[in-house]
Tab-separated table of C-alpha atoms in Angstrom:
chain	number	residue	atom	x	y	z
A	1	MET	CA	-0.061	-0.129	0.041
A	2	LYS	CA	3.073	2.652	0.706
A	3	SER	CA	4.429	1.587	-2.187
A	4	LEU	CA	1.250	2.663	-4.678
A	5	PHE	CA	1.208	5.592	-2.492
A	6	ARG	CA	4.431	6.485	-2.988
A	7	PHE	CA	4.160	5.997	-6.687
A	8	LEU	CA	1.090	7.780	-7.060
A	9	LEU	CA	3.014	10.541	-5.342
A	10	LEU	CA	5.993	10.610	-7.447
A	11	ILE	CA	3.467	10.172	-10.788
A	12	GLY	CA	1.573	13.622	-8.837
A	13	VAL	CA	4.842	15.650	-7.970
A	14	GLY	CA	5.617	14.652	-11.479
A	15	TYR	CA	3.192	15.919	-13.321
A	16	VAL	CA	3.079	19.058	-11.345
A	17	ILE	CA	6.353	19.603	-12.236
A	18	TYR	CA	5.410	18.644	-16.041
A	19	ILE	CA	3.025	21.351	-15.876
A	20	ILE	CA	4.897	24.306	-14.224
A	21	LEU	CA	7.923	23.741	-16.831
A	22	PHE	CA	6.310	22.944	-20.257
A	23	GLY	CA	2.601	23.734	-19.528
A	24	THR	CA	1.640	26.341	-22.064
A	25	PRO	CA	0.112	29.990	-20.532
A	26	GLN	CA	-3.237	30.251	-20.133
A	27	ILE	CA	-3.933	32.391	-23.156
A	28	SER	CA	-5.780	31.806	-25.878
A	29	GLU	CA	-3.775	34.384	-28.246
A	30	PRO	CA	-0.686	36.093	-29.033
A	31	ARG	CA	0.069	38.501	-26.087
A	32	ARG	CA	2.571	41.407	-26.364
A	33	MET	CA	3.832	42.665	-22.856
A	34	GLU	CA	6.765	44.975	-21.573
A	35	ILE	CA	9.068	43.635	-18.897
A	36	PRO	CA	10.675	46.974	-17.719
A	37	ARG	CA	14.122	48.074	-16.991
A	38	GLY	CA	15.303	46.883	-13.752
A	39	ALA	CA	13.042	44.278	-13.034
A	40	GLY	CA	14.058	41.638	-10.318
A	41	VAL	CA	13.317	38.106	-10.693
A	42	LYS	CA	10.292	38.456	-8.341
A	43	GLU	CA	8.919	41.438	-10.106
A	44	ILE	CA	9.228	39.772	-13.734
A	45	ALA	CA	7.339	36.116	-12.043
A	46	GLU	CA	4.404	38.505	-10.770
A	47	THR	CA	4.057	40.313	-14.021
A	48	LEU	CA	3.812	37.081	-16.026
A	49	LYS	CA	1.844	35.476	-13.560
A	50	GLU	CA	-1.076	38.237	-13.510
A	51	ALA	CA	-0.985	38.129	-17.008
A	52	ASN	CA	-1.510	34.305	-17.069
A	53	LEU	CA	1.314	33.763	-18.784
A	54	ILE	CA	3.231	31.226	-16.512
A	55	ARG	CA	1.056	28.973	-14.358
A	56	SER	CA	3.545	29.138	-11.011
A	57	ARG	CA	5.683	32.295	-9.748
A	58	PHE	CA	8.103	29.462	-7.734
A	59	GLY	CA	8.228	27.616	-10.570
A	60	PHE	CA	9.327	30.635	-13.080
A	61	GLU	CA	11.589	31.970	-9.834
A	62	THR	CA	12.922	28.179	-9.477
A	63	LEU	CA	14.120	27.877	-13.664
A	64	VAL	CA	15.791	31.163	-13.452
A	65	TRP	CA	17.881	30.452	-10.356
A	66	LEU	CA	19.006	26.852	-11.421
A	67	ARG	CA	19.747	28.449	-14.927
A	68	ARG	CA	22.158	31.145	-12.800
A	69	ALA	CA	19.667	33.575	-15.307
A	70	GLY	CA	18.599	36.266	-12.737
A	71	SER	CA	21.162	39.011	-14.089
A	72	ARG	CA	20.472	38.235	-17.362
A	73	LEU	CA	16.379	38.798	-18.047
A	74	GLN	CA	16.669	41.644	-20.329
A	75	ALA	CA	14.260	44.210	-20.694
A	76	GLY	CA	11.650	44.907	-23.911
A	77	GLU	CA	8.377	44.650	-24.884
A	78	TYR	CA	7.766	40.854	-26.002
A	79	THR	CA	5.148	38.794	-27.496
A	80	PHE	CA	4.130	35.723	-25.967
A	81	GLN	CA	2.603	32.796	-27.758
A	82	PRO	CA	0.337	30.299	-26.260
A	83	SER	CA	2.408	27.703	-27.450
A	84	MET	CA	5.205	28.526	-25.144
A	85	SER	CA	6.087	26.724	-22.221
A	86	LEU	CA	7.767	28.199	-18.880
A	87	THR	CA	11.487	26.616	-20.404
A	88	ASP	CA	10.547	28.865	-23.576
A	89	ILE	CA	9.843	31.993	-21.690
A	90	VAL	CA	12.576	31.726	-19.615
A	91	ARG	CA	14.760	31.418	-22.763
A	92	MET	CA	13.433	34.103	-24.453
A	93	LEU	CA	13.814	36.672	-22.121
A	94	THR	CA	17.520	36.005	-21.301
A	95	ARG	CA	18.184	35.768	-25.115
A	96	GLY	CA	15.975	38.929	-26.137
A	97	LEU	CA	14.525	36.683	-28.360
A	98	GLY	CA	11.751	38.868	-30.443
A	99	ALA	CA	12.217	41.968	-27.825
A	100	VAL	CA	10.454	45.035	-29.549
A	101	ASN	CA	13.582	47.822	-28.957
A	102	GLU	CA	11.319	50.765	-29.690
A	103	ARG	CA	8.398	52.479	-28.209
A	104	GLU	CA	6.320	54.711	-28.925
A	105	LEU	CA	5.393	58.162	-28.159
A	106	THR	CA	2.789	60.169	-29.014
A	107	ILE	CA	3.257	64.462	-28.922
A	108	VAL	CA	-0.201	66.093	-28.898
A	109	GLU	CA	-0.636	69.266	-31.091
A	110	GLY	CA	-0.870	72.546	-29.119
A	111	TRP	CA	1.599	71.004	-26.454
A	112	THR	CA	4.369	73.361	-24.932
A	113	ALA	CA	7.898	71.895	-25.012
A	114	GLN	CA	7.474	72.146	-20.811
A	115	GLU	CA	4.049	69.799	-21.738
A	116	VAL	CA	6.206	67.594	-23.760
A	117	ALA	CA	9.386	67.445	-21.439
A	118	ASP	CA	6.536	66.270	-18.574
A	119	TYR	CA	5.449	63.836	-20.898
A	120	LEU	CA	8.966	62.671	-21.897
A	121	GLU	CA	9.621	62.306	-18.304
A	122	ALA	CA	6.486	60.315	-17.165
A	123	GLN	CA	7.549	57.921	-19.949
A	124	GLY	CA	10.859	57.575	-18.668
A	125	PHE	CA	12.684	58.512	-21.257
A	126	ALA	CA	14.486	62.253	-19.843
A	127	ARG	CA	14.229	64.332	-16.648
A	128	LYS	CA	12.119	67.207	-17.720
A	129	GLN	CA	14.881	69.756	-16.751
A	130	GLU	CA	17.304	67.961	-19.316
A	131	PHE	CA	14.849	68.024	-22.365
A	132	MET	CA	14.230	71.858	-21.355
A	133	SER	CA	17.768	72.283	-21.861
A	134	ILE	CA	18.184	71.463	-25.024
A	135	ALA	CA	14.455	72.119	-26.488
A	136	GLY	CA	13.540	75.382	-24.251
A	137	SER	CA	16.776	77.379	-23.799
A	138	SER	CA	19.359	79.200	-25.548
A	139	SER	CA	21.792	76.416	-24.644
A	140	THR	CA	20.020	74.876	-28.017
A	141	ARG	CA	22.671	75.430	-30.455
A	142	GLN	CA	25.534	73.869	-27.582
A	143	ARG	CA	23.370	70.431	-26.876
A	144	LEU	CA	22.062	70.037	-30.148
A	145	ASP	CA	23.500	70.992	-33.570
A	146	ILE	CA	20.721	72.677	-35.492
A	147	THR	CA	22.994	73.823	-38.476
A	148	GLY	CA	21.269	71.265	-40.633
A	149	PHE	CA	17.933	72.620	-39.954
A	150	GLY	CA	17.734	75.863	-42.492
A	151	PHE	CA	14.370	76.471	-41.187
A	152	LEU	CA	15.461	77.333	-37.927
A	153	ARG	CA	18.016	80.158	-39.633
A	154	ASP	CA	15.807	82.779	-38.766
A	155	LYS	CA	15.086	82.238	-35.067
A	156	PRO	CA	16.505	84.923	-32.902
A	157	ASP	CA	19.855	83.684	-31.115
A	158	GLY	CA	18.539	83.028	-27.227
A	159	VAL	CA	15.185	81.692	-28.692
A	160	GLY	CA	14.661	77.983	-27.559
A	161	LEU	CA	12.782	75.248	-29.796
A	162	GLU	CA	9.332	75.877	-28.798
A	163	GLY	CA	6.838	75.920	-31.975
A	164	TYR	CA	9.435	73.045	-33.710
A	165	LEU	CA	8.853	70.336	-31.909
A	166	PHE	CA	6.387	68.671	-34.402
A	167	PRO	CA	3.900	66.854	-32.745
A	168	ASP	CA	3.067	63.393	-34.072
A	169	THR	CA	3.294	59.915	-33.321
A	170	TYR	CA	7.254	58.472	-33.283
A	171	ARG	CA	8.798	55.193	-32.577
A	172	VAL	CA	11.719	55.710	-30.747
A	173	PHE	CA	14.586	53.372	-29.560
A	174	ARG	CA	14.217	52.882	-25.667
A	175	ASP	CA	17.536	53.958	-24.873
A	176	ALA	CA	17.168	57.117	-27.092
A	177	ASN	CA	18.349	60.136	-25.598
A	178	THR	CA	17.180	63.866	-24.991
A	179	GLU	CA	18.734	65.035	-28.144
A	180	ALA	CA	17.607	62.200	-30.456
A	181	ILE	CA	13.980	62.628	-29.733
A	182	ALA	CA	14.332	66.714	-30.192
A	183	ARG	CA	16.174	65.671	-33.668
A	184	ARG	CA	13.535	63.338	-34.713
A	185	MET	CA	10.691	66.159	-33.821
A	186	LEU	CA	12.891	68.840	-35.781
A	187	GLU	CA	13.328	66.578	-38.975
A	188	ASN	CA	9.433	65.859	-38.992
A	189	PHE	CA	8.945	69.475	-39.049
A	190	SER	CA	11.674	70.005	-41.867
A	191	SER	CA	9.707	67.076	-43.937
A	192	LYS	CA	6.294	68.637	-43.439
A	193	LEU	CA	7.713	72.317	-44.016
A	194	THR	CA	7.929	71.622	-48.051
A	195	ALA	CA	9.475	74.202	-50.186
A	196	GLU	CA	6.389	75.126	-51.787
A	197	MET	CA	5.592	76.224	-48.227
A	198	GLN	CA	8.572	77.992	-48.037
A	199	ALA	CA	8.814	79.718	-50.783
A	200	ASP	CA	4.888	80.870	-50.274
A	201	ILE	CA	5.975	82.198	-46.471
A	202	THR	CA	9.178	84.171	-48.105
A	203	SER	CA	7.056	85.576	-51.247
A	204	GLN	CA	4.438	86.674	-48.564
A	205	GLY	CA	7.191	89.043	-47.125
A	206	LYS	CA	6.884	86.723	-44.041
A	207	THR	CA	9.794	84.498	-41.709
A	208	ILE	CA	9.165	81.140	-40.958
A	209	PHE	CA	9.392	82.455	-37.597
A	210	ASP	CA	6.458	84.370	-38.009
A	211	ILE	CA	4.455	81.552	-39.691
A	212	VAL	CA	4.983	79.259	-36.591
A	213	ARG	CA	4.340	82.327	-33.955
A	214	MET	CA	0.851	82.638	-35.672
A	215	ALA	CA	0.349	79.088	-36.101
A	216	SER	CA	1.102	78.245	-32.088
A	217	ILE	CA	-1.567	80.736	-31.770
A	218	VAL	CA	-4.246	79.230	-34.133
A	219	GLU	CA	-3.380	76.092	-32.839
A	220	ALA	CA	-4.164	77.208	-29.545
A	221	GLU	CA	-7.482	79.481	-30.161
A	222	VAL	CA	-9.382	76.953	-32.057
A	223	PRO	CA	-9.875	73.772	-32.217
A	224	HIS	CA	-11.487	73.183	-35.676
A	225	GLU	CA	-9.515	72.824	-39.002
A	226	GLU	CA	-12.299	73.916	-40.905
A	227	ASP	CA	-12.220	77.522	-38.783
A	228	ARG	CA	-8.190	77.506	-38.520
A	229	PRO	CA	-7.684	79.602	-41.727
A	230	ILE	CA	-10.452	82.012	-40.953
A	231	ILE	CA	-9.020	82.912	-37.580
A	232	SER	CA	-5.473	83.316	-39.274
A	233	GLY	CA	-7.054	85.809	-41.792
A	234	ILE	CA	-8.461	87.897	-38.973
A	235	LEU	CA	-5.525	88.099	-37.196
A	236	TRP	CA	-3.084	88.857	-39.974
A	237	LYS	CA	-5.798	91.485	-40.829
A	238	ARG	CA	-5.478	93.059	-37.266
A	239	LEU	CA	-1.637	93.089	-37.511
A	240	ASP	CA	-1.843	94.734	-40.891
A	241	ALA	CA	-4.144	97.507	-39.153
A	242	GLY	CA	-1.725	98.137	-36.280
A	243	MET	CA	-4.355	96.581	-33.961
A	244	ALA	CA	-3.146	94.345	-30.719
A	245	LEU	CA	-3.902	90.520	-31.050
A	246	GLN	CA	-6.196	90.560	-28.526
A	247	VAL	CA	-6.065	86.771	-28.140
A	248	ASP	CA	-5.939	84.872	-24.591
A	249	SER	CA	-3.874	82.168	-25.120
A	250	THR	CA	-0.415	84.267	-25.536
A	251	LEU	CA	-0.786	85.278	-22.257
A	252	ASN	CA	-2.456	82.508	-20.797
A	253	TYR	CA	1.212	80.719	-21.948
A	254	ALA	CA	3.150	83.408	-19.999
A	255	ILE	CA	1.273	82.766	-16.807
A	256	ASP	CA	0.878	78.949	-17.255
A	257	GLY	CA	-3.024	79.132	-17.268
A	258	ARG	CA	-3.585	76.942	-20.188
A	259	ASN	CA	-7.283	77.664	-21.520
A	260	SER	CA	-8.015	79.790	-18.409
A	261	ALA	CA	-10.622	82.400	-18.720
A	262	LEU	CA	-8.365	85.732	-17.961
A	263	THR	CA	-9.567	87.893	-15.146
A	264	SER	CA	-9.612	91.907	-15.321
A	265	GLN	CA	-6.380	92.025	-13.653
A	266	GLN	CA	-4.279	89.484	-15.476
A	267	LEU	CA	-5.398	91.546	-18.317
A	268	GLN	CA	-3.219	94.005	-17.010
A	269	ILE	CA	-0.307	91.878	-16.816
A	270	ASP	CA	3.007	93.684	-18.127
A	271	SER	CA	4.146	90.762	-20.265
A	272	PRO	CA	5.425	90.884	-24.014
A	273	TYR	CA	2.869	88.114	-24.312
A	274	ASN	CA	-0.018	90.405	-23.284
A	275	THR	CA	-1.201	90.965	-26.709
A	276	TYR	CA	-3.836	92.978	-25.364
A	277	LYS	CA	-1.190	95.531	-24.069
A	278	TYR	CA	1.274	95.121	-26.935
A	279	ARG	CA	1.058	94.983	-30.514
A	280	GLY	CA	2.523	92.648	-32.859
A	281	LEU	CA	3.154	88.998	-32.151
A	282	PRO	CA	4.596	87.280	-29.049
A	283	PRO	CA	8.217	87.058	-29.002
A	284	THR	CA	8.370	83.525	-29.240
A	285	PRO	CA	5.602	80.861	-30.126
A	286	ILE	CA	3.286	79.961	-27.459
A	287	GLY	CA	3.388	76.542	-28.253
A	288	ASN	CA	4.012	73.488	-31.025
A	289	PRO	CA	1.240	73.746	-33.416
A	290	GLY	CA	0.622	70.936	-36.166
A	291	LEU	CA	0.436	71.008	-40.083
A	292	SER	CA	-3.666	72.145	-40.309
A	293	ALA	CA	-2.658	75.109	-37.814
A	294	ILE	CA	0.834	75.844	-40.134
A	295	ARG	CA	-1.036	75.793	-43.347
A	296	ALA	CA	-3.509	77.878	-41.772
A	297	ALA	CA	-0.879	80.789	-40.964
A	298	ILE	CA	0.356	80.381	-44.382
A	299	TYR	CA	-2.737	80.262	-46.192
A	300	PRO	CA	-5.166	82.568	-44.432
A	301	ARG	CA	-8.622	82.742	-45.901
A	302	HIS	CA	-9.928	86.416	-45.914
A	303	THR	CA	-13.368	87.373	-45.089
A	304	ALA	CA	-15.208	90.465	-43.733
A	305	TYR	CA	-15.004	89.451	-39.732
A	306	TRP	CA	-12.649	90.972	-37.500
A	307	TYR	CA	-14.058	89.246	-34.502
A	308	PHE	CA	-14.437	86.140	-32.784
A	309	LEU	CA	-14.759	83.886	-29.856
A	310	SER	CA	-15.299	79.965	-28.870
A	311	GLY	CA	-18.562	79.138	-27.283
A	312	LYS	CA	-18.883	76.960	-24.428
A	313	ASP	CA	-19.738	73.845	-26.819
A	314	GLY	CA	-16.177	74.466	-28.889
A	315	THR	CA	-18.341	76.207	-31.851
A	316	THR	CA	-16.491	79.298	-33.112
A	317	TYR	CA	-18.738	82.513	-33.649
A	318	PHE	CA	-17.271	85.185	-35.842
A	319	ALA	CA	-18.734	88.741	-36.501
A	320	LYS	CA	-17.750	92.044	-38.621
A	321	THR	CA	-18.278	94.387	-36.529
A	322	LEU	CA	-17.121	94.706	-32.514
A	323	ASP	CA	-21.324	95.327	-31.698
A	324	GLU	CA	-22.009	91.871	-33.087
A	325	HIS	CA	-19.009	90.342	-30.997
A	326	ASN	CA	-20.638	92.005	-27.950
A	327	ILE	CA	-23.896	90.551	-29.023
A	328	ASN	CA	-22.046	86.864	-29.442
A	329	LYS	CA	-20.197	87.198	-26.139
A	330	ALA	CA	-23.565	87.632	-24.134
A	331	LYS	CA	-25.268	85.104	-26.515
A	332	TYR	CA	-22.271	82.362	-25.759
A	333	LEU	CA	-20.702	82.926	-22.905
A	334	ARG	CA	-22.787	83.532	-20.542
């Protein structure tokens, strides 16, 4: 009887070991998962078990220990197949087989350089101060070689890369440094600003820096693409007439009050970004515009309108006279 019990026990233990080592994950289709940089064996085991990719944390830790593979587990994004055994998984992680060495970054249209820096830090790419030392200060030329980017030639010295960090979705290497990421954004800006667009800017007597500043305002002021050429036309017309632009977005940029309603006291702030107080474009772009806003700045639509506002529902309302504008304010902003 004891012999039978031992025999059954051995079969049971053997079956458990077989399931742990050679049993497949409890998934029905391939699953992608990231193994974070710096994760230890226990943390990786916990992550895999919670995702039903292994049947036993202890089995994973034991197999890694037996193979002395703890220091060889490689970070990265892996695709786990339903047919993979525990030994297959450990082999894949120690050899980095199939690891995706890239990550996706999405820079949103209108984000400021500071918001880009915050995002990159949150994604684990760089400390925000490091990115801002490249993109947001006069040290740009020292930290990043920008001599190959002709569109930056008319950018004043001492002005950072605000406005030129083109918003888009990027795939970058996981170990990409801040210089490489900033360069990718500049290269993208260069590819979007065609030779024809640059020629049209020159023919209008404007500079790329003028266009980027205007585009950043258009991006911030109105969300709907179809309204942007009209807004651009109004703002260029105000400048040509010697009027102040009188837009909230520039002052919000200065006081870090993104898209908030300005108080009468704030409207008196003495800042070159206060376009109620000072005429002309702000001294720098106020964000990083997308292609739609850039095109609107280059190709404005000329209308009889002089005023506009965005209602609480996001609709843009235009007016030809100040009286009409005041009626719109009373109707749509209260």
